[in-house]
Every structure is written in structure tokens, then in C-alpha cells.
PDB file of C-alpha atoms in Angstrom:
ATOM      1  CA  MET J 117       8.982 -14.233   8.121  1.00 61.00           C
ATOM      2  CA  PRO J 118      10.544 -15.677  11.278  1.00 59.00           C
ATOM      3  CA  SER J 119       7.942 -15.913  14.041  1.00 61.00           C
ATOM      4  CA  GLU J 120      10.080 -13.717  16.301  1.00 69.00           C
ATOM      5  CA  SER J 121       9.481 -10.811  13.916  1.00 93.00           C
ATOM      6  CA  ILE J 122       5.682 -11.051  13.620  1.00 96.00           C
ATOM      7  CA  PHE J 123       3.720  -8.916  16.068  1.00 97.00           C
ATOM      8  CA  GLY J 124       0.834 -11.360  16.447  1.00 96.00           C
ATOM      9  CA  ASP J 125       3.137 -14.281  17.257  1.00 95.00           C
ATOM     10  CA  LEU J 126       4.840 -12.515  20.154  1.00 95.00           C
ATOM     11  CA  THR J 127       3.929 -12.213  23.813  1.00 95.00           C
ATOM     12  CA  ARG J 128       3.767  -8.939  25.671  1.00 96.00           C
ATOM     13  CA  ASP J 129       7.139  -9.709  27.271  1.00 96.00           C
ATOM     14  CA  ASP J 130       8.665 -10.404  23.851  1.00 96.00           C
ATOM     15  CA  LEU J 131       7.346  -7.125  22.476  1.00 97.00           C
ATOM     16  CA  ARG J 132       8.400  -5.145  25.511  1.00 96.00           C
ATOM     17  CA  GLU J 133      11.939  -6.390  24.984  1.00 96.00           C
ATOM     18  CA  LEU J 134      11.953  -5.633  21.257  1.00 96.00           C
ATOM     19  CA  SER J 135       9.959  -2.430  21.013  1.00 97.00           C
ATOM     20  CA  ALA J 136      12.566   0.133  22.100  1.00 96.00           C
ATOM     21  CA  ASP J 137      14.945  -0.768  19.260  1.00 96.00           C
ATOM     22  CA  ALA J 138      12.690  -2.308  16.614  1.00 97.00           C
ATOM     23  CA  ILE J 139      10.876  -0.626  13.756  1.00 98.00           C
ATOM     24  CA  ALA J 140       7.165  -1.416  13.640  1.00 98.00           C
ATOM     25  CA  LEU J 141       6.220  -2.015   9.989  1.00 98.00           C
ATOM     26  CA  MET J 142       2.508  -1.976   9.149  1.00 98.00           C
ATOM     27  CA  PRO J 143       1.077  -2.578   5.657  1.00 98.00           C
ATOM     28  CA  LEU J 144      -1.824  -0.308   4.715  1.00 98.00           C
ATOM     29  CA  GLY J 145      -4.184  -1.806   2.190  1.00 98.00           C
ATOM     30  CA  ALA J 146      -7.739  -1.358   1.006  1.00 98.00           C
ATOM     31  CA  THR J 147     -10.754  -3.499   0.230  1.00 98.00           C
ATOM     32  CA  GLU J 148     -12.269  -2.021  -2.892  1.00 98.00           C
ATOM     33  CA  GLN J 149     -13.372  -2.805  -6.401  1.00 96.00           C
ATOM     34  CA  HIS J 150     -10.610  -3.280  -8.953  1.00 95.00           C
ATOM     35  CA  GLY J 151     -12.585  -3.296 -12.165  1.00 90.00           C
ATOM     36  CA  ARG J 152     -13.777  -6.520 -13.758  1.00 88.00           C
ATOM     37  CA  GLN J 153     -10.410  -8.238 -13.734  1.00 90.00           C
ATOM     38  CA  LEU J 154      -8.845  -7.994 -10.262  1.00 94.00           C
ATOM     39  CA  PRO J 155      -9.898  -8.937  -6.698  1.00 97.00           C
ATOM     40  CA  ALA J 156     -11.035  -6.446  -4.078  1.00 98.00           C
ATOM     41  CA  SER J 157      -8.000  -7.367  -1.947  1.00 98.00           C
ATOM     42  CA  THR J 158      -5.473  -6.218  -4.584  1.00 98.00           C
ATOM     43  CA  ASP J 159      -3.947  -3.310  -2.635  1.00 98.00           C
ATOM     44  CA  SER J 160      -3.779  -5.266   0.627  1.00 98.00           C
ATOM     45  CA  MET J 161      -2.154  -8.266  -1.064  1.00 98.00           C
ATOM     46  CA  ILE J 162       0.561  -6.149  -2.671  1.00 98.00           C
ATOM     47  CA  ALA J 163       1.327  -4.081   0.444  1.00 98.00           C
ATOM     48  CA  THR J 164       1.451  -7.164   2.677  1.00 98.00           C
ATOM     49  CA  HIS J 165       3.752  -9.081   0.344  1.00 98.00           C
ATOM     50  CA  LEU J 166       6.137  -6.146  -0.004  1.00 98.00           C
ATOM     51  CA  ALA J 167       6.223  -5.585   3.762  1.00 98.00           C
ATOM     52  CA  GLU J 168       6.994  -9.252   4.436  1.00 97.00           C
ATOM     53  CA  ARG J 169       9.626  -9.470   1.731  1.00 97.00           C
ATOM     54  CA  SER J 170      11.413  -6.223   2.594  1.00 97.00           C
ATOM     55  CA  ALA J 171      11.466  -7.154   6.287  1.00 97.00           C
ATOM     56  CA  GLN J 172      13.106 -10.444   5.367  1.00 96.00           C
ATOM     57  CA  LEU J 173      15.730  -8.649   3.290  1.00 96.00           C
ATOM     58  CA  VAL J 174      16.803  -6.421   6.193  1.00 96.00           C
ATOM     59  CA  SER J 175      16.449  -9.004   8.961  1.00 95.00           C
ATOM     60  CA  GLU J 176      20.205  -9.344   9.483  1.00 94.00           C
ATOM     61  CA  GLN J 177      20.789  -5.569   9.724  1.00 95.00           C
ATOM     62  CA  VAL J 178      17.593  -4.079  11.188  1.00 97.00           C
ATOM     63  CA  GLN J 179      15.139  -5.370  13.792  1.00 96.00           C
ATOM     64  CA  VAL J 180      11.680  -5.087  12.243  1.00 97.00           C
ATOM     65  CA  VAL J 181       8.415  -6.194  13.814  1.00 98.00           C
ATOM     66  CA  LEU J 182       5.789  -6.851  11.162  1.00 98.00           C
ATOM     67  CA  CYS J 183       2.376  -5.665  12.328  1.00 98.00           C
ATOM     68  CA  PRO J 184      -0.940  -7.003  11.006  1.00 98.00           C
ATOM     69  CA  ALA J 185      -2.045  -5.325   7.805  1.00 98.00           C
ATOM     70  CA  LEU J 186      -4.910  -2.842   7.935  1.00 98.00           C
ATOM     71  CA  PRO J 187      -7.187  -4.136   5.132  1.00 98.00           C
ATOM     72  CA  PHE J 188      -9.489  -1.104   4.988  1.00 98.00           C
ATOM     73  CA  GLY J 189      -8.601   2.338   3.694  1.00 98.00           C
ATOM     74  CA  PHE J 190     -10.110   5.578   2.453  1.00 98.00           C
ATOM     75  CA  SER J 191     -12.001   4.292  -0.597  1.00 97.00           C
ATOM     76  CA  GLU J 192     -15.103   6.485  -0.722  1.00 95.00           C
ATOM     77  CA  HIS J 193     -14.632   7.127  -4.446  1.00 92.00           C
ATOM     78  CA  HIS J 194     -15.089   3.406  -5.154  1.00 94.00           C
ATOM     79  CA  LEU J 195     -18.326   2.938  -3.210  1.00 95.00           C
ATOM     80  CA  PRO J 196     -20.612   3.555  -6.252  1.00 92.00           C
ATOM     81  CA  PHE J 197     -19.197   0.408  -7.902  1.00 93.00           C
ATOM     82  CA  GLY J 198     -19.820  -1.909  -4.957  1.00 96.00           C
ATOM     83  CA  ALA J 199     -17.283  -4.501  -3.747  1.00 97.00           C
ATOM     84  CA  THR J 200     -15.824  -1.818  -1.459  1.00 98.00           C
ATOM     85  CA  ILE J 201     -15.480  -1.453   2.309  1.00 98.00           C
ATOM     86  CA  SER J 202     -14.316   2.066   3.095  1.00 98.00           C
ATOM     87  CA  LEU J 203     -13.451   4.148   6.127  1.00 98.00           C
ATOM     88  CA  ASP J 204     -14.316   7.811   5.707  1.00 98.00           C
ATOM     89  CA  ASN J 205     -11.462  10.302   5.803  1.00 98.00           C
ATOM     90  CA  ASP J 206     -11.830  11.372   9.436  1.00 98.00           C
ATOM     91  CA  THR J 207     -12.275   7.796  10.641  1.00 98.00           C
ATOM     92  CA  TYR J 208      -9.191   6.639   8.760  1.00 98.00           C
ATOM     93  CA  ILE J 209      -7.048   9.437  10.206  1.00 98.00           C
ATOM     94  CA  ARG J 210      -8.294   8.555  13.691  1.00 98.00           C
ATOM     95  CA  ALA J 211      -7.635   4.853  13.094  1.00 98.00           C
ATOM     96  CA  LEU J 212      -4.005   5.403  12.057  1.00 98.00           C
ATOM     97  CA  THR J 213      -3.534   7.854  14.921  1.00 98.00           C
ATOM     98  CA  SER J 214      -4.888   5.294  17.385  1.00 98.00           C
ATOM     99  CA  ILE J 215      -2.625   2.595  15.960  1.00 98.00           C
ATOM    100  CA  GLY J 216       0.423   4.827  16.268  1.00 98.00           C
ATOM    101  CA  ARG J 217      -0.527   5.889  19.791  1.00 98.00           C
ATOM    102  CA  SER J 218      -1.021   2.249  20.802  1.00 98.00           C
ATOM    103  CA  LEU J 219       2.358   1.222  19.434  1.00 98.00           C
ATOM    104  CA  SER J 220       3.974   4.146  21.237  1.00 98.00           C
ATOM    105  CA  ARG J 221       2.331   3.090  24.506  1.00 98.00           C
ATOM    106  CA  SER J 222       3.727  -0.408  23.853  1.00 97.00           C
ATOM    107  CA  GLY J 223       7.239   1.029  23.748  1.00 98.00           C
ATOM    108  CA  PHE J 224       7.857   1.475  20.013  1.00 98.00           C
ATOM    109  CA  LYS J 225       9.676   4.617  18.994  1.00 98.00           C
ATOM    110  CA  ARG J 226       9.715   4.062  15.219  1.00 98.00           C
ATOM    111  CA  LEU J 227       6.884   3.225  12.840  1.00 98.00           C
ATOM    112  CA  ILE J 228       6.636   2.806   9.079  1.00 98.00           C
ATOM    113  CA  PHE J 229       3.235   2.587   7.427  1.00 98.00           C
ATOM    114  CA  LEU J 230       3.827   0.850   4.074  1.00 98.00           C
ATOM    115  CA  ASN J 231       0.936   1.979   1.923  1.00 98.00           C
ATOM    116  CA  GLY J 232      -0.615   0.173  -1.029  1.00 97.00           C
ATOM    117  CA  HIS J 233      -3.570   2.441  -1.881  1.00 96.00           C
ATOM    118  CA  GLY J 234      -3.561   5.934  -3.363  1.00 93.00           C
ATOM    119  CA  GLY J 235      -6.564   7.078  -1.326  1.00 95.00           C
ATOM    120  CA  ASN J 236      -4.599   6.511   1.879  1.00 97.00           C
ATOM    121  CA  VAL J 237      -1.848   8.999   1.044  1.00 96.00           C
ATOM    122  CA  ALA J 238      -3.416  12.250   2.260  1.00 96.00           C
ATOM    123  CA  PRO J 239      -5.064  10.894   5.430  1.00 98.00           C
ATOM    124  CA  GLY J 240      -1.891   8.929   6.184  1.00 98.00           C
ATOM    125  CA  ALA J 241       0.152  12.124   6.117  1.00 98.00           C
ATOM    126  CA  ALA J 242      -2.436  13.828   8.329  1.00 98.00           C
ATOM    127  CA  ALA J 243      -2.223  10.997  10.854  1.00 98.00           C
ATOM    128  CA  ALA J 244       1.582  11.168  10.905  1.00 98.00           C
ATOM    129  CA  ASP J 245       1.401  14.919  11.543  1.00 98.00           C
ATOM    130  CA  ARG J 246      -1.070  14.380  14.360  1.00 98.00           C
ATOM    131  CA  LEU J 247       1.082  11.721  16.040  1.00 98.00           C
ATOM    132  CA  VAL J 248       4.334  13.663  15.877  1.00 98.00           C
ATOM    133  CA  THR J 249       3.277  17.317  15.935  1.00 98.00           C
ATOM    134  CA  GLU J 250      -0.052  17.497  17.728  1.00 98.00           C
ATOM    135  CA  LEU J 251       0.305  14.620  20.213  1.00 98.00           C
ATOM    136  CA  GLU J 252       4.081  15.136  20.445  1.00 98.00           C
ATOM    137  CA  LEU J 253       4.727  11.422  20.870  1.00 98.00           C
ATOM    138  CA  ASP J 254       8.272  10.119  21.046  1.00 98.00           C
ATOM    139  CA  LEU J 255       7.624   8.286  17.802  1.00 98.00           C
ATOM    140  CA  ALA J 256       9.266   8.669  14.390  1.00 98.00           C
ATOM    141  CA  VAL J 257       6.580   7.993  11.753  1.00 98.00           C
ATOM    142  CA  ALA J 258       6.927   7.385   8.025  1.00 98.00           C
ATOM    143  CA  VAL J 259       4.166   6.822   5.478  1.00 98.00           C
ATOM    144  CA  LEU J 260       5.716   5.218   2.404  1.00 98.00           C
ATOM    145  CA  SER J 261       3.635   4.341  -0.649  1.00 96.00           C
ATOM    146  CA  TYR J 262       5.334   1.474  -2.442  1.00 96.00           C
ATOM    147  CA  TRP J 263       5.211   3.155  -5.844  1.00 93.00           C
ATOM    148  CA  GLU J 264       7.380   5.969  -4.477  1.00 92.00           C
ATOM    149  CA  CYS J 265      10.220   3.430  -4.593  1.00 90.00           C
ATOM    150  CA  ILE J 266       9.950   3.131  -8.368  1.00 84.00           C
ATOM    151  CA  ASP J 267      12.863   5.311  -9.412  1.00 76.00           C
ATOM    152  CA  ASP J 268      13.935   6.272 -12.925  1.00 70.00           C
ATOM    153  CA  VAL J 269      16.389   3.370 -13.157  1.00 60.00           C
ATOM    154  CA  VAL J 270      13.662   0.843 -12.336  1.00 66.00           C
ATOM    155  CA  ARG J 271      11.241   2.497 -14.754  1.00 69.00           C
ATOM    156  CA  ALA J 272      13.782   2.395 -17.570  1.00 64.00           C
ATOM    157  CA  GLY J 273      14.581  -1.244 -16.898  1.00 64.00           C
ATOM    158  CA  PHE J 274      10.974  -2.347 -17.120  1.00 63.00           C
ATOM    159  CA  SER J 275       9.536   0.123 -19.655  1.00 64.00           C
ATOM    160  CA  MET J 276       7.002   0.620 -16.912  1.00 62.00           C
ATOM    161  CA  PRO J 277       3.408   1.787 -17.196  1.00 63.00           C
ATOM    162  CA  SER J 278       1.977   3.980 -14.473  1.00 68.00           C
ATOM    163  CA  PRO J 279       0.824   1.982 -11.424  1.00 82.00           C
ATOM    164  CA  GLY J 280      -2.711   3.307 -11.917  1.00 85.00           C
ATOM    165  CA  HIS J 281      -5.755   1.403 -10.674  1.00 90.00           C
ATOM    166  CA  ALA J 282      -6.940  -1.979 -11.948  1.00 90.00           C
ATOM    167  CA  GLY J 283      -4.895  -1.917 -15.152  1.00 87.00           C
ATOM    168  CA  SER J 284      -1.980  -3.918 -16.507  1.00 86.00           C
ATOM    169  CA  PHE J 285       0.440  -2.820 -13.746  1.00 89.00           C
ATOM    170  CA  GLU J 286      -1.604  -4.165 -10.843  1.00 93.00           C
ATOM    171  CA  ALA J 287      -2.785  -7.129 -12.896  1.00 92.00           C
ATOM    172  CA  SER J 288       0.835  -8.167 -13.447  1.00 92.00           C
ATOM    173  CA  LEU J 289       1.645  -7.874  -9.734  1.00 95.00           C
ATOM    174  CA  ILE J 290      -1.390  -9.936  -8.712  1.00 96.00           C
ATOM    175  CA  SER J 291      -0.716 -12.530 -11.403  1.00 96.00           C
ATOM    176  CA  ALA J 292       2.740 -13.008  -9.877  1.00 97.00           C
ATOM    177  CA  LEU J 293       1.237 -13.421  -6.391  1.00 98.00           C
ATOM    178  CA  ASP J 294      -1.776 -15.579  -7.270  1.00 98.00           C
ATOM    179  CA  ALA J 295      -2.613 -15.982 -10.941  1.00 95.00           C
ATOM    180  CA  ASP J 296      -5.945 -17.662 -10.136  1.00 96.00           C
ATOM    181  CA  LEU J 297      -7.279 -14.367  -8.773  1.00 96.00           C
ATOM    182  CA  VAL J 298      -6.912 -12.515 -12.091  1.00 94.00           C
ATOM    183  CA  ARG J 299      -9.984 -12.883 -14.267  1.00 90.00           C
ATOM    184  CA  PRO J 300      -9.369 -13.624 -17.950  1.00 82.00           C
ATOM    185  CA  TYR J 301      -9.191 -10.622 -20.223  1.00 67.00           C
ATOM    186  CA  GLY J 302     -11.370 -11.119 -23.261  1.00 60.00           C
ATOM    187  CA  ALA J 303     -13.565  -9.489 -25.845  1.00 49.00           C
ATOM    188  CA  ASP J 304     -16.413  -8.872 -23.382  1.00 55.00           C
ATOM    189  CA  THR J 305     -14.112  -6.768 -21.183  1.00 53.00           C
ATOM    190  CA  GLN J 306     -13.015  -4.657 -24.142  1.00 53.00           C
ATOM    191  CA  GLU J 307     -16.617  -4.215 -25.244  1.00 50.00           C
ATOM    192  CA  VAL J 308     -17.478  -2.792 -21.812  1.00 48.00           C
ATOM    193  CA  LEU J 309     -14.664  -0.276 -22.128  1.00 49.00           C
ATOM    194  CA  ASP J 310     -15.527   0.648 -25.710  1.00 48.00           C
ATOM    195  CA  ASP J 311     -19.286   0.905 -25.277  1.00 40.00           C
ATOM    196  CA  ALA J 312     -19.871   2.049 -21.714  1.00 41.00           C
ATOM    197  CA  ALA J 313     -16.855   3.787 -20.251  1.00 44.00           C
ATOM    198  CA  ARG J 314     -13.374   5.113 -20.653  1.00 56.00           C
ATOM    199  CA  PRO J 315     -10.383   4.716 -18.352  1.00 63.00           C
ATOM    200  CA  LEU J 316      -9.756   7.568 -15.967  1.00 67.00           C
ATOM    201  CA  ASN J 317      -7.079   9.784 -17.465  1.00 54.00           C
ATOM    202  CA  VAL J 318      -6.911  13.029 -15.516  1.00 51.00           C
ATOM    203  CA  SER J 319      -3.409  12.974 -14.057  1.00 48.00           C
ATOM    204  CA  ASP J 320      -1.763  13.035 -17.485  1.00 48.00           C
ATOM    205  CA  HIS J 321      -3.274  16.432 -18.263  1.00 52.00           C
ATOM    206  CA  LEU J 322      -3.652  18.360 -14.995  1.00 56.00           C
ATOM    207  CA  LEU J 323      -1.086  19.191 -12.334  1.00 55.00           C
ATOM    208  CA  GLY J 324      -1.650  19.057  -8.605  1.00 63.00           C
ATOM    209  CA  THR J 325      -4.522  17.304  -6.847  1.00 68.00           C
ATOM    210  CA  THR J 326      -7.623  17.336  -9.001  1.00 71.00           C
ATOM    211  CA  ARG J 327     -11.122  16.225  -8.013  1.00 72.00           C
ATOM    212  CA  LEU J 328     -13.927  16.371 -10.577  1.00 71.00           C
ATOM    213  CA  PRO J 329     -17.619  15.508 -10.061  1.00 77.00           C
ATOM    214  CA  ASN J 330     -18.447  12.041 -11.416  1.00 74.00           C
ATOM    215  CA  MET J 331     -14.813  11.518 -12.377  1.00 74.00           C
ATOM    216  CA  TRP J 332     -14.676   7.869 -11.301  1.00 78.00           C
ATOM    217  CA  PRO J 333     -18.108   6.675 -12.488  1.00 74.00           C
ATOM    218  CA  ALA J 334     -17.264   7.864 -15.990  1.00 72.00           C
ATOM    219  CA  SER J 335     -14.223   5.579 -15.987  1.00 77.00           C
ATOM    220  CA  ASP J 336     -15.876   2.249 -15.071  1.00 80.00           C
ATOM    221  CA  GLY J 337     -13.627   2.296 -12.002  1.00 86.00           C
ATOM    222  CA  VAL J 338     -10.266   1.924 -13.714  1.00 86.00           C
ATOM    223  CA  THR J 339      -7.468   4.341 -14.533  1.00 82.00           C
ATOM    224  CA  ASP J 340      -6.148   2.436 -17.521  1.00 77.00           C
ATOM    225  CA  ALA J 341      -7.528  -0.244 -19.773  1.00 71.00           C
ATOM    226  CA  PRO J 342      -7.281  -3.839 -18.562  1.00 66.00           C
ATOM    227  CA  ALA J 343      -4.862  -6.038 -20.418  1.00 70.00           C
ATOM    228  CA  GLU J 344      -3.245  -9.435 -20.334  1.00 79.00           C
ATOM    229  CA  PRO J 345      -1.185  -9.576 -17.135  1.00 88.00           C
ATOM    230  CA  ASP J 346       2.507 -10.355 -17.358  1.00 90.00           C
ATOM    231  CA  PRO J 347       3.462 -12.512 -14.345  1.00 94.00           C
ATOM    232  CA  LYS J 348       7.157 -12.410 -15.252  1.00 94.00           C
ATOM    233  CA  PHE J 349       7.099  -8.613 -15.236  1.00 90.00           C
ATOM    234  CA  GLY J 350       5.095  -8.705 -12.013  1.00 93.00           C
ATOM    235  CA  SER J 351       7.599 -11.003 -10.303  1.00 95.00           C
ATOM    236  CA  GLN J 352      10.583  -8.926 -11.411  1.00 92.00           C
ATOM    237  CA  LEU J 353       8.871  -5.764 -10.248  1.00 91.00           C
ATOM    238  CA  LEU J 354       8.038  -7.256  -6.854  1.00 95.00           C
ATOM    239  CA  ASP J 355      11.713  -8.148  -6.456  1.00 95.00           C
ATOM    240  CA  ALA J 356      12.836  -4.641  -7.397  1.00 92.00           C
ATOM    241  CA  LEU J 357      10.272  -2.972  -5.147  1.00 94.00           C
ATOM    242  CA  SER J 358      11.146  -5.211  -2.191  1.00 96.00           C
ATOM    243  CA  ALA J 359      14.827  -4.351  -2.552  1.00 95.00           C
ATOM    244  CA  ALA J 360      14.057  -0.626  -2.772  1.00 94.00           C
ATOM    245  CA  ILE J 361      11.779  -0.718   0.277  1.00 96.00           C
ATOM    246  CA  ALA J 362      14.434  -2.667   2.184  1.00 97.00           C
ATOM    247  CA  GLU J 363      16.926   0.094   1.397  1.00 96.00           C
ATOM    248  CA  TYR J 364      14.405   2.673   2.626  1.00 97.00           C
ATOM    249  CA  ILE J 365      14.064   0.744   5.908  1.00 97.00           C
ATOM    250  CA  ARG J 366      17.854   0.709   6.331  1.00 97.00           C
ATOM    251  CA  ASN J 367      17.995   4.461   5.747  1.00 97.00           C
ATOM    252  CA  PHE J 368      15.095   5.096   8.123  1.00 98.00           C
ATOM    253  CA  ASP J 369      16.825   2.974  10.742  1.00 98.00           C
ATOM    254  CA  ALA J 370      20.058   4.941  10.398  1.00 98.00           C
ATOM    255  CA  ALA J 371      18.259   8.304  10.493  1.00 98.00           C
ATOM    256  CA  THR J 372      16.133   7.576  13.551  1.00 98.00           C
ATOM    257  CA  ARG J 373      18.601   5.943  15.945  1.00 92.00           C
TER     258      ARG J 373
END
């Protein structure tokens, strides 16, 4: 990213000049366990990469200021496994609301939260409602989860699995970003799945939002079985997602001018 587009590289005078017309783009990640194969920073790494890449793709058409990523999310359901730093639901809503209010006070009128963690979806929507409806700020707010940009054409092209949590989808994305962070998949991993747990598989059978007692502990903290990552698939998917998010930013820019 050019330094003139990165929030932390700019002075207050720079930001004052940019803020009225620019879109503030903030990646929302999480720091939480990702099974036995993937690092705790998985969601933050993916969201940050996609934000940087999509901002680059639109840099000649749309002024975007890339904000620092928020590396903590609503991850209470992962706490029993360890390797998780979570903000509770109310705290996370307040944090996003405070971020949006701060950006508004700094002159920004448009904000996109680019989300990389499923647990952030509901509190993110609540924060957006609070900023726009309750506080009535002059701020257009979007909360976009990157997997929402996976349309039917992209799915067909990649024979895509569900994004899920800590399975082959995320493993392929991380292997494309930093292969050294993906632990080898071997017989011991499969034995854990066979003998001690099963992948979480609720969404395939029940509609709506479903919460069951002990749902996550029974799954060993994954939604689908780990597998050999495919870095080529991961790289192609990152390209496709970045292009789709860039198109979303262009549309958001046109709709909020």
C-alpha cells in the first residue's frame, strides 16, 4: 500500500485533508484457536491481506484510507480450547462503536469494516445500527464479511468447500499467505478426529441461527476436518476475493457520495 493511504503513516493534517472524501477501511480479525493445524491469527491475517489488496486495486478510482486491523473479536465460543483472546459481545459492540465515532470526529463520513471472523457478524451489525440510527452520526457504515463476496460464479470455478473454521478452506488461504504457519497434516491429526471428536456440522441441517449447549467442544474446535492445504487454490481464491471486494468498494463509493 502507498504510505499516503495508510492511516498510521499519516499526520493529523494529512488525515484532515483526506477524511471528507476518503473511505476508511478497517479489517476486523480475531485471535482464537484454529484447531491443531492453523495459527491463532488466521482470521486477522486473511482480513488484513484482503483489505490491503482490495485497496490497492481501487487506488486509481477511489480514495481509501487503510486503518489498523482490530485483531480481537467476539470469540467466546473458542475460549474452552485456549489460544484465544476474546472481547465479550457488549465490549465488542462498544469497541466498534467507539472506533466509528472516533473516525467520524476525525472527519470521515464513510466506513467499511471488512470482517474475517464469523463471530463478529452479529455484534458488527449492532454497532453499525448504533452508529447510524442511535447516535445519528453523519457516517455511512458497512460491515462486509469477506465470504459474502463468494458468489455462485466463483464457487463454480473453484468447486469450493464452505469457508468453515480451521478446515481445508482456511488452511489453503493461510498456506498461500505463509505456508510455514500451517502445521503438517498427518495420521496423528486424523486419529484425534476419529477417536476424540467430530467436526461441527450444524449449519448443513438446521436453518437460521442455531446455538446448542456444548456444540463447539464436541467438535474439537473445527467445523470441517483438516486436510492438506492447497496453496494454489488459496492464491487463486485470494485474487478472486480481492477483486470482488474491490468491486464492492467501488459500488459503496458510488452509493455514498
